[in-house]
Amino acid sequence: MSNILIVDDSGTMRKIIMRGIRQAGYKVDSFKEAGDGLQGLEQLDKGAVDLILSDVNMPNMNGLDFVKAVRGKYGNKTPIVMITTEGSNEVVNEARTSGANGYLKKPFTPEKIQEVLGPLLS
């Protein structure tokens, strides 16, 4: 169905996100992983993906700067969903202003993943 890039500085969290996507019922051809925004850009240089999920708080290049870089380099074609423990309106608005299409707050359920990803993957 799709190729998904997960950008998070926690390897454990990347695995939890992958499991959550599968539990939500999505068939994924491949997951690409990156530990920060710079690595995420390197992954995108290797090939396009159908969806990007990115943490906000990461070293080297945070998620908001990563979104801006992706939008500047690749345009708006690929949906981006931010994932973070911060759910303040300020952070959500900044993510959307940066070019994110959606937002998931940790912890999340498979149902919440479906609610956020469904419109982006249909």
CSV table of N, CA and C in Angstrom, one decimal, residues 19 87 92 107:
chain,number,residue,atom,x,y,z
A,19,ARG,N,4.3,-0.3,14.9
A,19,ARG,CA,3.3,-1.3,15.4
A,19,ARG,C,1.9,-0.7,15.4
A,87,GLY,N,1.0,19.0,23.2
A,87,GLY,CA,-0.2,19.2,22.5
A,87,GLY,C,-0.8,20.6,22.6
A,92,VAL,N,0.8,23.0,17.8
A,92,VAL,CA,0.0,22.5,16.7
A,92,VAL,C,-0.1,23.5,15.6
A,107,PRO,N,0.6,9.6,24.3
A,107,PRO,CA,0.4,8.3,23.7
A,107,PRO,C,-0.8,8.3,22.8
